[in-house]
Tab-separated table of C-alpha atoms in Angstrom:
chain	number	residue	atom	x	y	z
A	1	MET	CA	59.903	46.681	-19.639
A	2	ILE	CA	60.439	43.816	-17.182
A	3	GLY	CA	60.098	41.243	-19.948
A	4	ARG	CA	62.889	42.894	-21.954
A	5	LEU	CA	65.036	43.163	-18.832
A	6	VAL	CA	64.630	39.436	-18.163
A	7	GLU	CA	65.634	38.630	-21.737
A	8	ARG	CA	68.748	40.799	-21.446
A	9	TYR	CA	69.685	39.059	-18.207
A	10	LEU	CA	69.272	35.638	-19.784
A	11	ARG	CA	71.506	36.658	-22.687
A	12	HIS	CA	74.006	38.038	-20.174
A	13	VAL	CA	74.378	34.819	-18.132
A	14	THR	CA	74.437	32.704	-21.302
A	15	LYS	CA	77.155	34.869	-22.850
A	16	LYS	CA	79.198	34.589	-19.651
A	17	ARG	CA	78.681	30.818	-19.813
A	18	LEU	CA	77.100	30.750	-16.376
A	19	THR	CA	74.417	28.606	-17.958
A	20	ARG	CA	74.217	26.717	-21.228
A	21	ARG	CA	70.718	27.881	-22.053
A	22	PRO	CA	67.937	29.970	-20.477
A	23	THR	CA	65.858	27.261	-18.811
A	24	THR	CA	62.376	27.575	-17.393
A	25	ALA	CA	63.835	27.272	-13.897
A	26	LEU	CA	66.243	30.140	-14.590
A	27	ILE	CA	63.450	32.438	-15.781
A	28	TYR	CA	61.343	31.452	-12.781
A	29	THR	CA	64.002	32.209	-10.205
A	30	CYS	CA	65.146	35.350	-12.014
A	31	LEU	CA	61.649	36.818	-11.697
A	32	LEU	CA	61.402	35.755	-8.064
A	33	GLY	CA	64.726	37.464	-7.424
A	34	MET	CA	63.494	40.661	-9.047
A	35	LYS	CA	60.361	40.482	-6.902
A	36	ALA	CA	62.430	40.132	-3.732
A	37	LEU	CA	64.610	43.110	-4.679
A	38	ALA	CA	61.602	45.221	-5.691
A	39	ARG	CA	59.987	44.619	-2.295
A	40	ALA	CA	63.074	44.817	-0.100
A	41	PHE	CA	64.625	47.920	-1.694
A	42	SER	CA	61.619	49.942	-2.855
A	43	GLY	CA	62.470	53.631	-2.634
A	44	GLU	CA	66.219	53.002	-2.498
A	45	THR	CA	68.777	53.402	-5.249
A	46	ILE	CA	70.285	50.729	-7.474
A	47	SER	CA	73.687	51.304	-5.868
A	48	SER	CA	72.284	50.335	-2.456
A	49	ILE	CA	70.906	46.884	-3.311
A	50	SER	CA	72.623	43.775	-1.981
A	51	PRO	CA	72.230	39.967	-2.229
A	52	GLU	CA	70.762	39.489	1.255
A	53	PRO	CA	67.039	39.412	0.316
A	54	LEU	CA	67.690	36.715	-2.281
A	55	TRP	CA	67.959	34.009	0.353
A	56	THR	CA	64.175	33.974	-0.045
A	57	VAL	CA	64.590	33.080	-3.704
A	58	GLU	CA	67.095	30.373	-2.859
A	59	SER	CA	64.660	28.827	-0.378
A	60	VAL	CA	61.650	28.940	-2.699
A	61	SER	CA	63.700	27.569	-5.605
A	62	LEU	CA	65.102	24.764	-3.492
A	63	VAL	CA	61.640	23.498	-2.617
A	64	ARG	CA	59.951	24.145	-5.954
A	65	ILE	CA	62.494	22.913	-8.465
A	66	GLY	CA	64.895	20.948	-6.313
A	67	ASN	CA	68.095	22.808	-7.131
A	68	TYR	CA	70.023	25.926	-6.184
A	69	PRO	CA	70.049	29.224	-8.102
A	70	ARG	CA	73.745	29.735	-7.263
A	71	ASN	CA	75.461	32.950	-8.340
A	72	VAL	CA	73.478	33.087	-11.586
A	73	LEU	CA	70.507	34.263	-9.555
A	74	CYS	CA	72.027	35.980	-6.550
A	75	SER	CA	75.128	38.121	-6.835
A	76	GLU	CA	75.113	37.938	-10.637
A	77	LEU	CA	71.575	39.318	-10.897
A	78	ILE	CA	72.521	42.286	-8.748
A	79	SER	CA	75.780	42.967	-10.562
A	80	PHE	CA	73.841	42.841	-13.842
A	81	LEU	CA	71.341	45.431	-12.599
A	82	VAL	CA	74.129	47.690	-11.332
A	83	ARG	CA	75.831	47.565	-14.740
A	84	GLU	CA	72.573	48.093	-16.652
A	85	PHE	CA	71.431	51.204	-14.770
A	86	GLU	CA	72.801	54.350	-13.229
A	87	GLY	CA	73.657	53.880	-9.569
A	88	GLU	CA	71.307	56.629	-8.395
A	89	GLU	CA	68.236	55.336	-10.243
A	90	LYS	CA	65.481	54.175	-7.921
A	91	VAL	CA	64.792	50.452	-7.612
A	92	GLU	CA	61.065	51.145	-7.828
A	93	ASP	CA	61.614	52.781	-11.237
A	94	VAL	CA	63.832	50.002	-12.573
A	95	LEU	CA	61.829	47.129	-11.040
A	96	PRO	CA	58.229	48.293	-10.490
A	97	GLU	CA	56.831	45.646	-8.162
A	98	VAL	CA	53.471	45.491	-9.935
A	99	GLU	CA	55.152	44.943	-13.313
A	100	VAL	CA	57.464	42.257	-11.933
A	101	GLU	CA	54.496	40.441	-10.408
A	102	ALA	CA	52.490	40.701	-13.635
A	103	GLU	CA	55.415	39.343	-15.662
A	104	PHE	CA	55.833	36.462	-13.213
A	105	LEU	CA	52.150	35.520	-13.350
A	106	ALA	CA	52.103	35.745	-17.149
A	107	ARG	CA	55.126	33.476	-17.529
A	108	VAL	CA	54.559	31.007	-14.725
A	109	GLU	CA	51.233	29.930	-16.214
A	110	ARG	CA	53.207	28.589	-19.170
A	111	PHE	CA	55.684	26.716	-16.996
A	112	ASN	CA	55.387	22.958	-16.700
A	113	ASP	CA	53.692	21.312	-13.749
A	114	LEU	CA	57.029	20.421	-12.187
A	115	LEU	CA	57.042	23.619	-10.147
A	116	TYR	CA	53.872	22.702	-8.275
A	117	GLU	CA	53.748	18.927	-8.392
A	118	ASP	CA	53.386	16.892	-5.178
A	119	ILE	CA	54.268	19.715	-2.780
A	120	GLU	CA	52.330	20.128	0.443
A	121	LEU	CA	53.453	23.127	2.442
A	122	PRO	CA	53.629	22.863	6.245
A	123	PHE	CA	51.746	26.154	6.589
A	124	GLU	CA	49.093	28.130	4.773
A	125	ILE	CA	48.831	31.735	3.657
A	126	GLU	CA	45.373	33.209	3.469
A	127	GLY	CA	44.098	33.756	-0.059
A	128	THR	CA	46.510	31.450	-1.849
A	129	GLY	CA	46.398	27.854	-2.976
A	130	GLU	CA	49.302	25.501	-3.564
A	131	GLY	CA	48.537	25.265	-7.272
A	132	GLU	CA	48.224	29.007	-7.836
A	133	PRO	CA	51.088	30.774	-9.604
A	134	ASP	CA	51.097	33.691	-7.167
A	135	LEU	CA	51.805	31.482	-4.137
A	136	ASP	CA	55.553	31.918	-4.395
A	137	LEU	CA	55.156	35.695	-4.568
A	138	ARG	CA	53.275	35.515	-1.255
A	139	LEU	CA	55.950	33.221	0.142
A	140	ILE	CA	58.576	35.856	-0.587
A	141	GLU	CA	56.512	38.410	1.338
A	142	VAL	CA	56.294	36.038	4.301
A	143	LEU	CA	59.989	35.179	4.288
A	144	LEU	CA	61.007	38.826	4.031
A	145	ALA	CA	58.692	39.616	6.941
A	146	LEU	CA	60.744	37.339	9.193
A	147	ASP	CA	63.367	40.068	9.405
A	148	GLU	CA	60.755	42.271	11.087
A	149	ILE	CA	60.367	39.925	14.050
A	150	PRO	CA	62.108	41.513	17.059
A	151	ARG	CA	65.478	39.924	17.821
A	152	SER	CA	64.520	38.994	21.356
A	153	GLU	CA	65.980	35.939	23.066
A	154	ARG	CA	63.280	33.758	21.494
A	155	GLY	CA	62.538	35.890	18.438
A	156	ARG	CA	65.977	35.144	17.024
A	157	TYR	CA	64.825	31.563	16.365
A	158	ALA	CA	61.851	32.550	14.178
A	159	LYS	CA	63.631	32.967	10.854
A	160	PRO	CA	65.664	29.714	10.910
A	161	PHE	CA	62.711	27.800	12.400
A	162	ILE	CA	60.254	28.767	9.652
A	163	LEU	CA	62.938	28.203	6.999
A	164	VAL	CA	63.567	24.669	8.276
A	165	CYS	CA	59.825	23.946	8.134
A	166	PHE	CA	59.637	25.337	4.618
A	167	GLU	CA	62.776	23.841	3.088
A	168	THR	CA	62.151	20.384	4.531
A	169	LEU	CA	58.334	20.577	4.228
A	170	SER	CA	58.192	19.298	7.809
A	171	ASP	CA	55.530	19.654	10.487
A	172	TYR	CA	56.435	22.389	12.966
A	173	LEU	CA	56.082	19.980	15.886
A	174	ASP	CA	58.751	17.760	14.336
A	175	VAL	CA	61.030	20.769	13.802
A	176	LEU	CA	60.595	21.759	17.450
A	177	GLY	CA	62.237	18.442	18.306
A	178	LEU	CA	65.207	18.924	15.950
A	179	ARG	CA	68.516	18.168	17.687
A	180	TRP	CA	71.982	19.435	16.880
A	181	SER	CA	73.111	15.862	16.331
A	182	ASP	CA	70.791	15.809	13.291
A	183	VAL	CA	72.182	19.025	11.758
A	184	ASP	CA	75.203	19.283	9.448
A	185	THR	CA	75.697	22.877	8.317
A	186	VAL	CA	78.916	22.024	6.436
A	187	ARG	CA	77.300	19.450	4.143
A	188	ARG	CA	74.031	21.415	4.397
A	189	LYS	CA	71.834	18.576	5.588
A	190	VAL	CA	69.328	18.032	8.391
A	191	ARG	CA	67.634	14.830	9.483
A	192	ILE	CA	64.011	14.989	10.613
A	193	LYS	CA	62.122	11.843	11.619
A	194	GLY	CA	64.796	9.697	10.006
A	195	ARG	CA	64.702	11.489	6.652
A	196	VAL	CA	67.677	13.530	5.427
A	197	HIS	CA	66.952	16.846	3.705
A	198	ARG	CA	69.295	19.162	1.818
A	199	ILE	CA	69.109	22.787	2.875
A	200	SER	CA	70.156	26.029	1.238
A	201	ARG	CA	73.377	27.869	1.975
A	202	ALA	CA	71.324	30.674	3.485
A	203	LEU	CA	69.590	28.344	5.939
A	204	ALA	CA	72.918	26.712	6.864
A	205	TYR	CA	74.211	30.214	7.621
A	206	GLU	CA	71.169	30.983	9.804
A	207	LEU	CA	71.626	27.733	11.731
A	208	ARG	CA	75.301	28.457	12.359
A	209	ARG	CA	74.296	31.765	13.965
A	210	ILE	CA	72.165	30.021	16.591
A	211	PRO	CA	73.966	29.607	19.937
A	212	ARG	CA	74.191	25.992	21.056
A	213	GLU	CA	72.645	25.948	24.494
A	214	GLY	CA	71.584	22.322	24.729
A	215	GLU	CA	70.595	19.379	22.558
A	216	LEU	CA	67.639	21.118	20.899
A	217	VAL	CA	68.245	23.464	17.977
A	218	PHE	CA	65.120	25.480	18.829
A	219	PRO	CA	64.576	25.764	22.599
A	220	VAL	CA	61.131	27.313	22.116
A	221	SER	CA	57.522	26.190	22.577
A	222	SER	CA	54.311	26.090	20.559
A	223	VAL	CA	53.345	29.367	22.255
A	224	ASP	CA	56.348	31.063	20.648
A	225	VAL	CA	55.368	29.614	17.263
A	226	MET	CA	51.848	31.029	17.632
A	227	ARG	CA	53.334	34.416	18.466
A	228	TRP	CA	55.427	34.307	15.274
A	229	GLU	CA	52.307	33.416	13.281
A	230	ARG	CA	50.565	36.570	14.541
A	231	THR	CA	53.608	38.760	13.879
A	232	VAL	CA	54.047	37.546	10.297
A	233	SER	CA	50.306	37.768	9.609
A	234	LYS	CA	50.244	41.382	10.768
A	235	GLU	CA	53.299	42.280	8.709
A	236	VAL	CA	52.108	40.811	5.397
A	237	GLY	CA	48.397	41.530	5.836
A	238	ARG	CA	47.458	37.881	5.268
A	239	ARG	CA	46.790	35.221	7.839
A	240	PHE	CA	49.766	32.921	8.131
A	241	ARG	CA	49.526	29.726	10.184
A	242	PHE	CA	51.190	26.370	10.550
A	243	LEU	CA	49.121	23.318	9.702
């Protein structure tokens, strides 16, 4: 069922001329988007889904394939699902998480090595390896879990902090030292240790929400980072830790 749904979506975006052809990258991010929606809206109706969880897809895609999914994979995917199904159908019936994951694993094994080449993550997730096709599925679980961290005075920094580490593939100690003078949320760039990195629209949005209370973007300590590690690990049921 999921395979046919993916094919219909690819025909849809091609017919609308949102893409010239259904590329490997498009299939990859489409399935990641479906996974994010299946996890974030399980038990809810099709009419209730929204683009918010797909910032996880944008982040994973940015690091893995070096480009942005844009509307083809965010709002367009959701509008396609809303048009394809009755509004009161359950997301878990339309996008069974197990089926989406199986389809992803079956297809990603045929993808070229570009998706996994020369990438060293700044953290590890128990039970996954950087060359394994299910790593990005686990990453989505971790990134979605960031919304479960209490929005305390320091907890509000967790989501943008981990996203900066992930999107720039930077050591968390270097990110702790990130200064506002090295952040440009309009051009969506950050500079860490002299190197400029592009960031996603979603991360730029998260950074703009942070109050500027000094030179440092993240006025937190390594103790706070360790606390976030424990919170995320508990939420996803896998040990998550920075390297």
